[in-house]
Amino acid sequence: MQTIRRIGILTSGGDCAGLNAVIRAVVHRADSHGWQVVGIHNGTAGLLARPVEYEELGLNVTTNNILRMGGTILGTTNKGDPFAFPTADGHLIDRTDEVIDGYRQLGLDALIGIGGDGSLRILRDLAAKGGIRLVAIPKTIDNDLGLTEVSIGHETAVVTATEALDHLQPTAASHSRVMVLEVMGRDAGHIALVSGIAGGADVILIPEIPYSLDRIAAKIENLKNRGRNFALVVVAEAVKTESGEALLTAHTGGKPTYGGIGQYISERIADLTGAETRVTVLGHVQRGGTPEPRDRLLASAFGVHAVDLIAAGKFDRMVAWQNRQVVDVPIEDAITQYQAVDPRGTLVHTARGLGICLGD
Ligand code: F6P
């Protein structure tokens, strides 16, 4: 087994709350082994830059304030896949040799990559090509990675969305309105379903369950007939129009993302029921902010276990949370076993049991 002296760490993909808590945990645990930690800036973009962009991380970063901080002190990117890197003239080129060379310049014995499924796929392929000894830590507000019950950042996003419903309910009742809340989650409905149940939504729409506008309208009418003067509707961003069209928002300097389904649902409800409606699109508020205790805990357990895996010479593994424990699984399995909402699972059953309309 190769002696470990110096390990790298990078955050990749969309940021979320809890990333700094992982960095803190990794530095602490590595220090107990007498290892140096190198923080690579902006994901693989730091390894593409010349000179390579990085900083040495010592126990000075394990202050208690980074435990509480949102974002990532290392920076991140969800653009620029080095296997298909976009050039100024619109071509895609392979820049993986440069990334691997950047990694070698740092003299690292192993790498901890923190990312969601897209980033971990890229890191795994880079590791295979460049002989990089990789351990992965799952983070994504979307909670769609396989083999881990939860990923870093999901809980904080859920709390933010639940608090939004707590804020919307009184104003909905004051004005006798239907409030539509659009939440993130990419192709999975976890944030919508969990926050919708916790926040007392009347209607929850997720991409995993097809809906009919007539069913939603009937639910709103039913509430009105029972004397309720308001309603709360949560819709996951990837829900399509009733005819099956995905609604996307274009951005300068980035790929289009989901956006617009909240407005669509709001307009259709207004048309079909005559209710006064308003839309709130929660957006990146769900990604920033102070990590909730569960995200700090998960980040801490994951960071310590990731370093322990390196110490044990176990690579190509992703740390995971299963049955109240931190465990580790093959990266390959985690990224190929996408975790959508199970339409027959406990939470869907719970929502139905509460009389929440899921649109079907
Ligand atoms: O994957 C995390 C996520 O926040 C998704 O929920 C959302 O669709 C997307 O990233 C937004 O990406 P961007 O930060 O590029 O707008």
Short mmCIF file of C-alpha atoms and ligand atoms in Angstrom, two decimals:
data_model
loop_
_atom_site.label_atom_id
_atom_site.label_comp_id
_atom_site.label_asym_id
_atom_site.label_seq_id
_atom_site.Cartn_x
_atom_site.Cartn_y
_atom_site.Cartn_z
CA MET A 1 0.00 0.00 0.00
CA GLN A 2 1.37 3.42 -1.02
CA THR A 3 2.16 5.76 1.87
CA ILE A 4 -0.20 8.74 1.97
CA ARG A 5 1.28 12.15 2.67
CA ARG A 6 -0.73 14.62 0.66
CA ILE A 7 -4.37 14.44 -0.48
CA GLY A 8 -6.43 16.73 -2.68
CA ILE A 9 -10.03 17.82 -2.22
CA LEU A 10 -12.36 19.55 -4.67
CA THR A 11 -16.01 20.54 -4.80
CA SER A 12 -17.73 20.09 -8.15
CA GLY A 13 -21.17 20.75 -9.69
CA GLY A 14 -23.81 23.03 -8.18
CA ASP A 15 -23.01 24.20 -4.68
CA CYS A 16 -25.17 23.47 -1.64
CA ALA A 17 -25.15 23.98 2.10
CA GLY A 18 -22.73 21.71 3.97
CA LEU A 19 -19.76 21.69 1.58
CA ASN A 20 -17.57 23.72 3.93
CA ALA A 21 -18.46 21.38 6.78
CA VAL A 22 -17.07 18.49 4.69
CA ILE A 23 -13.86 20.38 3.94
CA ARG A 24 -13.47 21.06 7.67
CA ALA A 25 -14.02 17.40 8.55
CA VAL A 26 -11.54 16.18 5.93
CA VAL A 27 -8.83 18.58 7.10
CA HIS A 28 -9.36 17.54 10.74
CA ARG A 29 -9.21 13.83 10.01
CA ALA A 30 -6.29 14.13 7.60
CA ASP A 31 -4.36 16.14 10.19
CA SER A 32 -4.81 13.31 12.69
CA HIS A 33 -2.98 11.08 10.17
CA GLY A 34 -0.30 13.74 9.68
CA TRP A 35 -1.35 14.37 6.04
CA GLN A 36 -1.34 17.63 4.12
CA VAL A 37 -4.63 18.62 2.42
CA VAL A 38 -4.61 20.56 -0.84
CA GLY A 39 -7.83 22.39 -1.75
CA ILE A 40 -8.27 22.57 -5.55
CA HIS A 41 -10.17 25.65 -6.70
CA ASN A 42 -13.35 25.58 -8.82
CA GLY A 43 -13.56 21.83 -9.33
CA THR A 44 -11.68 20.46 -12.35
CA ALA A 45 -11.35 24.05 -13.68
CA GLY A 46 -8.61 24.59 -11.07
CA LEU A 47 -6.67 21.65 -12.51
CA LEU A 48 -7.04 23.03 -16.05
CA ALA A 49 -5.70 26.45 -15.09
CA ARG A 50 -1.98 27.20 -15.43
CA PRO A 51 -0.59 27.66 -12.92
CA VAL A 52 -2.92 25.15 -11.26
CA GLU A 53 -5.25 26.93 -8.83
CA TYR A 54 -5.16 25.51 -5.33
CA GLU A 55 -4.39 26.31 -1.69
CA GLU A 56 -2.88 24.33 1.13
CA LEU A 57 -5.52 23.74 3.80
CA GLY A 58 -4.27 23.55 7.37
CA LEU A 59 -6.01 23.34 10.72
CA ASN A 60 -6.62 27.09 10.42
CA VAL A 61 -9.65 26.29 8.17
CA THR A 62 -11.14 24.04 10.78
CA THR A 63 -12.40 27.04 12.70
CA ASN A 64 -16.00 26.74 13.73
CA ASN A 65 -17.16 29.39 11.28
CA ILE A 66 -16.71 27.34 8.12
CA LEU A 67 -18.92 24.69 9.72
CA ARG A 68 -21.77 27.19 9.54
CA MET A 69 -21.01 28.73 6.15
CA GLY A 70 -23.04 28.09 3.00
CA GLY A 71 -21.32 27.80 -0.39
CA THR A 72 -17.83 26.35 -0.78
CA ILE A 73 -14.61 28.13 0.16
CA LEU A 74 -12.93 26.27 -2.73
CA GLY A 75 -15.37 27.44 -5.40
CA THR A 76 -17.06 25.08 -7.85
CA THR A 77 -18.40 24.85 -11.37
CA ASN A 78 -21.16 22.93 -13.10
CA LYS A 79 -19.76 23.74 -16.56
CA GLY A 80 -16.75 22.64 -18.59
CA ASP A 81 -16.80 18.84 -18.65
CA PRO A 82 -13.11 18.19 -19.54
CA PHE A 83 -14.15 15.22 -21.73
CA ALA A 84 -16.26 17.60 -23.89
CA PHE A 85 -14.95 21.07 -23.13
CA PRO A 86 -16.63 23.88 -25.10
CA THR A 87 -14.25 26.09 -27.08
CA ALA A 88 -14.86 29.76 -27.96
CA ASP A 89 -15.88 28.76 -31.51
CA GLY A 90 -18.51 26.28 -30.28
CA HIS A 91 -16.59 22.99 -30.63
CA LEU A 92 -16.22 20.37 -27.91
CA ILE A 93 -12.69 19.14 -27.21
CA ASP A 94 -11.13 16.59 -24.85
CA ARG A 95 -8.98 18.38 -22.23
CA THR A 96 -8.65 15.49 -19.81
CA ASP A 97 -4.87 15.14 -20.35
CA GLU A 98 -4.44 18.72 -19.09
CA VAL A 99 -6.58 18.01 -16.01
CA ILE A 100 -4.61 14.87 -15.21
CA ASP A 101 -1.34 16.72 -15.75
CA GLY A 102 -2.58 19.47 -13.38
CA TYR A 103 -3.38 16.82 -10.78
CA ARG A 104 0.10 15.29 -11.15
CA GLN A 105 1.73 18.72 -10.73
CA LEU A 106 0.25 18.87 -7.21
CA GLY A 107 2.03 15.66 -6.13
CA LEU A 108 -1.09 14.17 -4.60
CA ASP A 109 -1.42 10.62 -3.30
CA ALA A 110 -5.25 10.58 -3.45
CA LEU A 111 -8.23 12.79 -4.22
CA ILE A 112 -11.54 13.40 -2.46
CA GLY A 113 -14.18 14.59 -4.95
CA ILE A 114 -17.42 16.06 -3.63
CA GLY A 115 -20.18 16.11 -6.23
CA GLY A 116 -23.52 14.97 -7.59
CA ASP A 117 -24.04 12.30 -10.25
CA GLY A 118 -22.74 14.38 -13.19
CA SER A 119 -19.55 15.48 -11.43
CA LEU A 120 -18.86 12.07 -9.94
CA ARG A 121 -19.21 10.46 -13.37
CA ILE A 122 -16.59 12.87 -14.75
CA LEU A 123 -14.27 12.38 -11.76
CA ARG A 124 -14.60 8.60 -11.94
CA ASP A 125 -13.70 8.63 -15.65
CA LEU A 126 -10.76 10.98 -15.01
CA ALA A 127 -9.58 8.73 -12.19
CA ALA A 128 -9.75 5.67 -14.43
CA LYS A 129 -7.86 7.41 -17.24
CA GLY A 130 -5.23 9.07 -15.05
CA GLY A 131 -4.71 6.42 -12.38
CA ILE A 132 -6.05 8.83 -9.74
CA ARG A 133 -6.91 7.23 -6.41
CA LEU A 134 -10.39 8.66 -5.85
CA VAL A 135 -12.88 8.68 -2.99
CA ALA A 136 -16.24 10.42 -3.57
CA ILE A 137 -18.62 12.27 -1.27
CA PRO A 138 -22.24 12.76 -2.43
CA LYS A 139 -23.76 16.22 -2.39
CA THR A 140 -26.88 17.41 -4.14
CA ILE A 141 -29.96 19.27 -3.01
CA ASP A 142 -31.85 17.06 -5.51
CA ASN A 143 -31.09 13.88 -3.48
CA ASP A 144 -31.13 11.79 -6.65
CA LEU A 145 -27.89 9.80 -6.18
CA GLY A 146 -28.34 6.09 -5.71
CA LEU A 147 -27.33 3.96 -2.71
CA THR A 148 -27.35 6.79 -0.20
CA GLU A 149 -30.55 7.66 1.62
CA VAL A 150 -29.51 11.28 1.62
CA SER A 151 -26.85 13.54 0.13
CA ILE A 152 -25.34 16.70 1.60
CA GLY A 153 -27.46 19.81 0.95
CA HIS A 154 -30.86 18.16 0.57
CA GLU A 155 -32.01 18.76 4.12
CA THR A 156 -31.20 22.49 4.01
CA ALA A 157 -33.05 22.85 0.70
CA VAL A 158 -36.07 21.06 2.19
CA VAL A 159 -36.05 23.31 5.26
CA THR A 160 -35.89 26.39 3.02
CA ALA A 161 -38.81 25.19 0.91
CA THR A 162 -40.83 24.27 4.01
CA GLU A 163 -40.18 27.70 5.51
CA ALA A 164 -41.34 29.26 2.24
CA LEU A 165 -44.66 27.43 2.65
CA ASP A 166 -44.83 28.63 6.26
CA HIS A 167 -44.44 32.17 4.93
CA LEU A 168 -46.89 31.73 2.08
CA GLN A 169 -49.74 30.24 4.10
CA PRO A 170 -50.68 33.35 6.14
CA THR A 171 -50.60 35.67 3.13
CA ALA A 172 -52.57 33.12 1.08
CA ALA A 173 -55.24 33.04 3.80
CA SER A 174 -55.27 36.83 4.21
CA HIS A 175 -55.93 37.39 0.49
CA SER A 176 -57.94 34.25 -0.27
CA ARG A 177 -55.41 33.14 -2.87
CA VAL A 178 -53.94 30.00 -4.33
CA MET A 179 -50.18 30.17 -3.87
CA VAL A 180 -47.97 28.14 -6.20
CA LEU A 181 -44.41 27.41 -5.06
CA GLU A 182 -41.93 26.14 -7.69
CA VAL A 183 -38.98 24.30 -6.16
CA MET A 184 -35.75 22.84 -7.56
CA GLY A 185 -34.81 19.17 -7.72
CA ARG A 186 -33.86 18.71 -11.37
CA ASP A 187 -35.55 15.50 -12.63
CA ALA A 188 -36.53 14.24 -9.18
CA GLY A 189 -39.42 15.38 -6.99
CA HIS A 190 -37.82 14.81 -3.57
CA ILE A 191 -37.68 18.46 -2.47
CA ALA A 192 -41.27 19.09 -3.60
CA LEU A 193 -42.66 15.97 -1.93
CA VAL A 194 -40.87 16.30 1.40
CA SER A 195 -41.35 20.05 1.82
CA GLY A 196 -44.93 19.79 0.55
CA ILE A 197 -45.87 17.26 3.21
CA ALA A 198 -43.96 19.11 5.95
CA GLY A 199 -45.35 22.48 4.87
CA GLY A 200 -49.00 21.46 4.63
CA ALA A 201 -49.43 21.71 0.85
CA ASP A 202 -52.81 20.87 -0.66
CA VAL A 203 -51.38 19.89 -4.04
CA ILE A 204 -47.89 18.49 -4.77
CA LEU A 205 -46.79 17.91 -8.35
CA ILE A 206 -43.67 15.85 -9.03
CA PRO A 207 -42.19 14.60 -12.31
CA GLU A 208 -42.59 10.96 -11.25
CA ILE A 209 -46.43 11.18 -11.16
CA PRO A 210 -48.38 12.36 -14.24
CA TYR A 211 -51.13 14.86 -13.41
CA SER A 212 -54.33 16.21 -14.89
CA LEU A 213 -55.26 19.88 -14.57
CA ASP A 214 -58.89 18.89 -14.04
CA ARG A 215 -57.91 16.87 -10.94
CA ILE A 216 -56.00 19.82 -9.51
CA ALA A 217 -58.92 22.16 -10.23
CA ALA A 218 -61.32 19.69 -8.57
CA LYS A 219 -59.13 19.67 -5.44
CA ILE A 220 -59.12 23.48 -5.26
CA GLU A 221 -62.92 23.57 -5.78
CA ASN A 222 -63.34 20.92 -3.10
CA LEU A 223 -61.32 22.97 -0.60
CA LYS A 224 -63.45 26.03 -1.42
CA ASN A 225 -66.67 24.06 -0.93
CA ARG A 226 -65.41 23.00 2.49
CA GLY A 227 -64.97 26.65 3.43
CA ARG A 228 -61.22 26.95 2.88
CA ASN A 229 -60.35 30.31 1.33
CA PHE A 230 -56.80 29.49 0.21
CA ALA A 231 -54.65 26.69 -1.13
CA LEU A 232 -50.94 25.86 -1.28
CA VAL A 233 -49.54 24.15 -4.36
CA VAL A 234 -45.94 22.90 -4.61
CA VAL A 235 -44.58 22.04 -8.03
CA ALA A 236 -41.17 20.51 -8.82
CA GLU A 237 -39.31 22.37 -11.55
CA ALA A 238 -39.11 19.36 -13.90
CA VAL A 239 -42.87 18.80 -14.02
CA LYS A 240 -43.99 19.12 -17.64
CA THR A 241 -47.03 20.86 -19.08
CA GLU A 242 -50.14 18.70 -19.29
CA SER A 243 -49.29 17.96 -22.94
CA GLY A 244 -45.78 16.83 -21.98
CA GLU A 245 -43.59 19.85 -22.79
CA ALA A 246 -40.60 20.54 -20.50
CA LEU A 247 -40.32 24.24 -19.67
CA LEU A 248 -36.77 25.61 -19.74
CA THR A 249 -35.15 28.93 -18.95
CA ALA A 250 -32.14 30.08 -20.98
CA HIS A 251 -29.13 31.66 -19.23
CA THR A 252 -26.17 33.66 -20.43
CA GLY A 253 -23.00 31.63 -19.86
CA GLY A 254 -24.68 28.40 -18.86
CA LYS A 255 -26.92 25.61 -20.03
CA PRO A 256 -30.71 26.09 -19.89
CA THR A 257 -32.29 24.93 -16.64
CA TYR A 258 -35.87 24.00 -15.78
CA GLY A 259 -38.09 27.00 -15.12
CA GLY A 260 -41.61 28.22 -15.78
CA ILE A 261 -43.84 25.36 -14.67
CA GLY A 262 -45.01 27.31 -11.59
CA GLN A 263 -46.34 30.11 -13.78
CA TYR A 264 -47.99 27.59 -16.13
CA ILE A 265 -49.77 25.76 -13.28
CA SER A 266 -50.82 29.05 -11.69
CA GLU A 267 -52.39 30.32 -14.92
CA ARG A 268 -54.23 27.05 -15.57
CA ILE A 269 -55.62 26.96 -12.00
CA ALA A 270 -56.80 30.57 -12.38
CA ASP A 271 -58.48 29.73 -15.72
CA LEU A 272 -60.16 26.57 -14.48
CA THR A 273 -61.30 27.70 -11.02
CA GLY A 274 -61.44 31.50 -11.17
CA ALA A 275 -59.17 31.62 -8.11
CA GLU A 276 -56.70 34.45 -7.68
CA THR A 277 -53.24 32.90 -7.91
CA ARG A 278 -49.65 33.97 -7.30
CA VAL A 279 -46.35 32.21 -8.01
CA THR A 280 -43.12 32.05 -6.00
CA VAL A 281 -40.06 30.56 -7.68
CA LEU A 282 -37.69 29.67 -4.87
CA GLY A 283 -34.59 29.12 -7.04
CA HIS A 284 -31.07 29.29 -5.66
CA VAL A 285 -32.27 30.32 -2.19
CA GLN A 286 -32.50 26.54 -1.71
CA ARG A 287 -28.78 26.10 -2.40
CA GLY A 288 -27.28 28.88 -0.32
CA GLY A 289 -27.71 29.64 3.35
CA THR A 290 -26.55 28.15 6.59
CA PRO A 291 -26.47 24.35 6.62
CA GLU A 292 -29.10 22.73 8.82
CA PRO A 293 -27.80 20.48 11.64
CA ARG A 294 -28.45 17.28 9.67
CA ASP A 295 -26.36 18.55 6.77
CA ARG A 296 -23.52 19.48 9.13
CA LEU A 297 -23.73 16.03 10.69
CA LEU A 298 -23.79 14.22 7.36
CA ALA A 299 -20.92 16.35 6.06
CA SER A 300 -18.86 15.62 9.16
CA ALA A 301 -19.50 11.86 9.06
CA PHE A 302 -18.82 11.72 5.31
CA GLY A 303 -15.60 13.75 5.58
CA VAL A 304 -14.17 11.58 8.35
CA HIS A 305 -15.14 8.33 6.58
CA ALA A 306 -13.70 9.49 3.24
CA VAL A 307 -10.29 10.05 4.87
CA ASP A 308 -10.55 6.70 6.64
CA LEU A 309 -11.17 4.99 3.29
CA ILE A 310 -7.96 6.50 1.91
CA ALA A 311 -6.09 5.37 5.02
CA ALA A 312 -7.45 1.86 4.46
CA GLY A 313 -6.38 1.92 0.78
CA LYS A 314 -10.01 1.69 -0.44
CA PHE A 315 -10.60 3.67 -3.62
CA ASP A 316 -13.33 4.14 -6.27
CA ARG A 317 -15.74 4.23 -3.34
CA MET A 318 -18.42 6.77 -2.47
CA VAL A 319 -19.35 7.35 1.15
CA ALA A 320 -23.07 6.93 1.76
CA TRP A 321 -25.72 7.06 4.47
CA GLN A 322 -27.72 3.87 5.03
CA ASN A 323 -29.67 2.66 8.06
CA ARG A 324 -28.41 5.41 10.40
CA GLN A 325 -24.76 4.69 9.52
CA VAL A 326 -22.07 5.97 7.22
CA VAL A 327 -21.02 3.23 4.80
CA ASP A 328 -19.29 3.15 1.42
CA VAL A 329 -20.38 1.84 -1.97
CA PRO A 330 -18.80 1.63 -5.45
CA ILE A 331 -18.97 5.04 -7.18
CA GLU A 332 -20.11 3.25 -10.32
CA ASP A 333 -23.21 1.84 -8.59
CA ALA A 334 -24.18 5.15 -6.97
CA ILE A 335 -24.12 7.08 -10.25
CA THR A 336 -25.87 4.45 -12.32
CA GLN A 337 -28.69 3.82 -9.83
CA TYR A 338 -30.62 7.06 -10.15
CA GLN A 339 -32.90 7.70 -7.18
CA ALA A 340 -36.20 9.25 -8.22
CA VAL A 341 -39.25 9.42 -5.95
CA ASP A 342 -40.85 5.99 -5.67
CA PRO A 343 -44.53 6.49 -6.59
CA ARG A 344 -45.32 3.46 -4.39
CA GLY A 345 -43.09 4.57 -1.51
CA THR A 346 -43.91 5.67 2.02
CA LEU A 347 -43.90 9.40 1.37
CA VAL A 348 -46.29 9.21 -1.59
CA HIS A 349 -48.54 6.96 0.50
CA THR A 350 -48.33 9.46 3.38
CA ALA A 351 -49.24 12.37 1.10
CA ARG A 352 -52.25 10.49 -0.24
CA GLY A 353 -53.25 9.54 3.30
CA LEU A 354 -53.26 13.22 4.22
CA GLY A 355 -55.60 14.00 1.34
CA ILE A 356 -52.90 15.85 -0.59
CA CYS A 357 -53.66 15.92 -4.31
CA LEU A 358 -50.74 14.56 -6.37
CA GLY A 359 -52.50 15.48 -9.57
CA ASP A 360 -53.46 11.93 -10.58
O1 F6P B 1 -28.63 20.07 -9.29
C1 F6P B 1 -28.80 21.17 -8.43
C2 F6P B 1 -29.64 22.24 -9.07
O2 F6P B 1 -29.84 23.27 -8.14
C3 F6P B 1 -30.97 21.76 -9.64
O3 F6P B 1 -31.94 21.55 -8.65
C4 F6P B 1 -31.27 22.87 -10.61
O4 F6P B 1 -32.10 22.39 -11.65
C5 F6P B 1 -29.91 23.26 -11.14
O5 F6P B 1 -28.96 22.79 -10.20
C6 F6P B 1 -29.71 24.73 -11.33
O6 F6P B 1 -28.46 24.92 -11.94
P1 F6P B 1 -27.75 26.35 -12.07
O7 F6P B 1 -27.01 26.61 -10.78
O8 F6P B 1 -26.83 26.16 -13.22
O9 F6P B 1 -28.80 27.38 -12.31
#
